[in-house]
mmCIF file of C-alpha atoms in Angstrom:
data_model
loop_
_atom_site.group_PDB
_atom_site.id
_atom_site.type_symbol
_atom_site.label_atom_id
_atom_site.label_comp_id
_atom_site.label_asym_id
_atom_site.label_seq_id
_atom_site.Cartn_x
_atom_site.Cartn_y
_atom_site.Cartn_z
ATOM 1 C CA MET A 292 -9.524 -34.494 -13.816
ATOM 2 C CA MET A 293 -9.976 -30.796 -14.645
ATOM 3 C CA ASP A 294 -10.959 -28.323 -11.911
ATOM 4 C CA LYS A 295 -14.161 -26.939 -12.384
ATOM 5 C CA ARG A 296 -13.369 -23.636 -10.408
ATOM 6 C CA LYS A 297 -9.941 -23.223 -12.117
ATOM 7 C CA ASP A 298 -11.779 -23.073 -15.361
ATOM 8 C CA THR A 299 -14.550 -20.707 -14.460
ATOM 9 C CA GLY A 300 -11.707 -18.523 -13.066
ATOM 10 C CA ASN A 301 -9.902 -18.549 -16.220
ATOM 11 C CA ILE A 302 -12.856 -17.871 -17.994
ATOM 12 C CA GLY A 303 -13.657 -15.079 -15.912
ATOM 13 C CA GLU A 304 -10.160 -13.389 -16.253
ATOM 14 C CA ASP A 305 -10.037 -13.512 -19.798
ATOM 15 C CA ILE A 306 -13.110 -11.713 -20.277
ATOM 16 C CA VAL A 307 -12.120 -8.963 -17.461
ATOM 17 C CA ALA A 308 -8.543 -8.781 -19.435
ATOM 18 C CA LYS A 309 -10.550 -8.283 -22.866
ATOM 19 C CA TYR A 310 -12.724 -6.047 -21.009
ATOM 20 C CA LEU A 311 -10.080 -3.936 -19.273
ATOM 21 C CA GLU A 312 -7.989 -3.531 -23.138
ATOM 22 C CA GLU A 313 -11.105 -2.348 -24.360
ATOM 23 C CA LYS A 314 -11.409 0.552 -21.905
ATOM 24 C CA GLY A 315 -7.874 1.542 -22.591
ATOM 25 C CA TYR A 316 -5.860 -0.053 -19.507
ATOM 26 C CA GLU A 317 -2.637 -1.787 -20.547
ATOM 27 C CA ILE A 318 -2.523 -5.215 -19.064
ATOM 28 C CA ILE A 319 0.913 -5.456 -16.993
ATOM 29 C CA GLU A 320 1.127 -8.927 -16.100
ATOM 30 C CA ARG A 321 -1.547 -11.945 -14.969
ATOM 31 C CA ASN A 322 -1.085 -13.841 -11.974
ATOM 32 C CA PHE A 323 1.447 -12.221 -10.001
ATOM 33 C CA ARG A 324 2.182 -14.967 -7.226
ATOM 34 C CA CYS A 325 4.382 -14.158 -4.401
ATOM 35 C CA LYS A 326 4.600 -15.818 -0.827
ATOM 36 C CA LEU A 327 2.151 -13.003 0.638
ATOM 37 C CA GLY A 328 -0.463 -14.034 -2.247
ATOM 38 C CA GLU A 329 -1.507 -13.504 -5.738
ATOM 39 C CA ILE A 330 -2.956 -10.965 -7.879
ATOM 40 C CA ASP A 331 -4.978 -11.568 -10.707
ATOM 41 C CA ILE A 332 -4.432 -8.683 -12.974
ATOM 42 C CA ILE A 333 -2.381 -5.992 -13.107
ATOM 43 C CA ALA A 334 -2.759 -2.937 -15.274
ATOM 44 C CA GLN A 335 -2.013 0.457 -15.805
ATOM 45 C CA ASP A 336 -4.960 2.791 -15.808
ATOM 46 C CA LYS A 337 -3.424 6.328 -17.456
ATOM 47 C CA GLU A 338 -0.839 7.450 -14.288
ATOM 48 C CA GLU A 339 -2.343 4.432 -11.871
ATOM 49 C CA ILE A 340 -1.206 1.240 -11.393
ATOM 50 C CA VAL A 341 -4.651 -1.055 -10.676
ATOM 51 C CA PHE A 342 -4.115 -4.207 -9.186
ATOM 52 C CA ILE A 343 -7.415 -6.683 -10.169
ATOM 53 C CA GLU A 344 -8.897 -9.459 -8.133
ATOM 54 C CA VAL A 345 -11.278 -11.261 -10.496
ATOM 55 C CA LYS A 346 -14.369 -13.168 -9.105
ATOM 56 C CA THR A 347 -16.375 -15.405 -11.719
ATOM 57 C CA ARG A 348 -19.758 -17.304 -10.768
ATOM 58 C CA LYS A 349 -21.861 -19.527 -12.891
ATOM 59 C CA ILE A 350 -24.815 -19.603 -9.590
ATOM 60 C CA LEU A 351 -24.905 -17.130 -6.837
ATOM 61 C CA SER A 352 -26.143 -19.858 -4.222
ATOM 62 C CA TYR A 353 -22.818 -18.898 -2.264
ATOM 63 C CA GLY A 354 -23.769 -14.976 -2.787
ATOM 64 C CA ASN A 355 -22.265 -12.406 -5.129
ATOM 65 C CA PRO A 356 -18.588 -12.865 -6.067
ATOM 66 C CA ALA A 357 -17.430 -10.320 -4.064
ATOM 67 C CA ASP A 358 -18.632 -11.431 -0.684
ATOM 68 C CA SER A 359 -15.880 -13.954 -1.017
ATOM 69 C CA VAL A 360 -13.206 -11.361 -1.227
ATOM 70 C CA ASN A 361 -13.219 -11.161 2.976
ATOM 71 C CA GLU A 362 -10.804 -9.366 5.159
ATOM 72 C CA PRO A 363 -8.114 -11.794 5.227
ATOM 73 C CA LYS A 364 -8.201 -12.005 1.556
ATOM 74 C CA GLN A 365 -8.054 -8.461 1.038
ATOM 75 C CA LYS A 366 -4.776 -8.247 3.260
ATOM 76 C CA HIS A 367 -3.479 -10.830 1.146
ATOM 77 C CA ILE A 368 -3.913 -8.764 -1.963
ATOM 78 C CA TYR A 369 -3.083 -5.810 -0.137
ATOM 79 C CA LYS A 370 0.682 -7.134 0.739
ATOM 80 C CA ALA A 371 1.302 -8.935 -2.658
ATOM 81 C CA ALA A 372 0.508 -5.677 -4.474
ATOM 82 C CA GLU A 373 2.681 -3.736 -2.011
ATOM 83 C CA TYR A 374 5.012 -6.202 -2.551
ATOM 84 C CA TYR A 375 5.017 -6.012 -6.217
ATOM 85 C CA LEU A 376 5.389 -2.192 -6.082
ATOM 86 C CA LEU A 377 8.554 -2.815 -4.044
ATOM 87 C CA ILE A 378 10.353 -5.211 -6.426
ATOM 88 C CA ASN A 379 9.782 -2.960 -9.291
ATOM 89 C CA ASN A 380 10.639 0.088 -7.945
ATOM 90 C CA LYS A 381 7.153 1.410 -8.139
ATOM 91 C CA LEU A 382 6.043 2.575 -4.512
ATOM 92 C CA ASP A 383 5.821 5.937 -5.926
ATOM 93 C CA ASN A 384 3.363 5.256 -8.150
ATOM 94 C CA PHE A 385 -0.491 6.165 -8.018
ATOM 95 C CA THR A 386 -2.216 2.743 -7.144
ATOM 96 C CA ARG A 387 -5.648 1.406 -6.371
ATOM 97 C CA ILE A 388 -7.268 -2.008 -5.840
ATOM 98 C CA ASP A 389 -10.123 -2.860 -7.887
ATOM 99 C CA VAL A 390 -12.797 -6.118 -7.509
ATOM 100 C CA ILE A 391 -14.251 -7.286 -10.728
ATOM 101 C CA GLU A 392 -17.027 -9.634 -10.468
ATOM 102 C CA VAL A 393 -18.289 -11.729 -13.347
ATOM 103 C CA TYR A 394 -21.521 -13.416 -14.019
ATOM 104 C CA LEU A 395 -21.393 -16.335 -16.223
ATOM 105 C CA ASN A 396 -24.773 -17.266 -17.709
ATOM 106 C CA ASN A 397 -26.188 -19.333 -20.783
ATOM 107 C CA SER A 398 -26.693 -16.033 -22.745
ATOM 108 C CA GLY A 399 -23.201 -14.897 -21.969
ATOM 109 C CA TYR A 400 -21.535 -12.894 -19.288
ATOM 110 C CA LYS A 401 -22.344 -9.519 -17.171
ATOM 111 C CA ILE A 402 -19.266 -7.467 -15.221
ATOM 112 C CA ASN A 403 -19.490 -5.406 -12.183
ATOM 113 C CA HIS A 404 -16.085 -3.046 -11.988
ATOM 114 C CA MET A 405 -16.094 -2.007 -8.475
ATOM 115 C CA LYS A 406 -13.184 0.602 -8.290
ATOM 116 C CA LYS A 407 -11.003 1.136 -5.159
ATOM 117 C CA ALA A 408 -12.847 -1.733 -3.375
ATOM 118 C CA ILE A 409 -10.159 -2.874 -1.211
ATOM 119 C CA ILE A 410 -8.305 -0.402 0.975
ATOM 120 C CA ASP A 411 -5.420 -0.944 3.587
ATOM 121 C CA ARG A 412 -6.689 -2.847 6.256
ATOM 122 C CA SER A 413 -3.162 -4.055 7.545
ATOM 123 C CA LYS A 414 -2.715 -1.036 10.032
#
């Protein structure tokens, strides 16, 4: 049996990857995983490396997609981003962490791109 949430998430990530490429971003990696967490999309936006958390919803009964990016989730994303920069020798690069919401509906989708949505909360 297929996991419907996983399907919805994959659809959202595909939509966002296409959206970012249309905006001139270069996709570096998708679904980067390490023991510290996971990052949906890592992209280059001019001089910045952007770590992107994609949240996709069909219905809003659980709130807006970004609402699920709570503080523990943010810490995992931040730590995974730090680790990615470390192992790729990019600690000196400018970076940011964005959250992109994708709302799926019968007529298509809507994207809400929140730049710099996550800041360092590890301190």
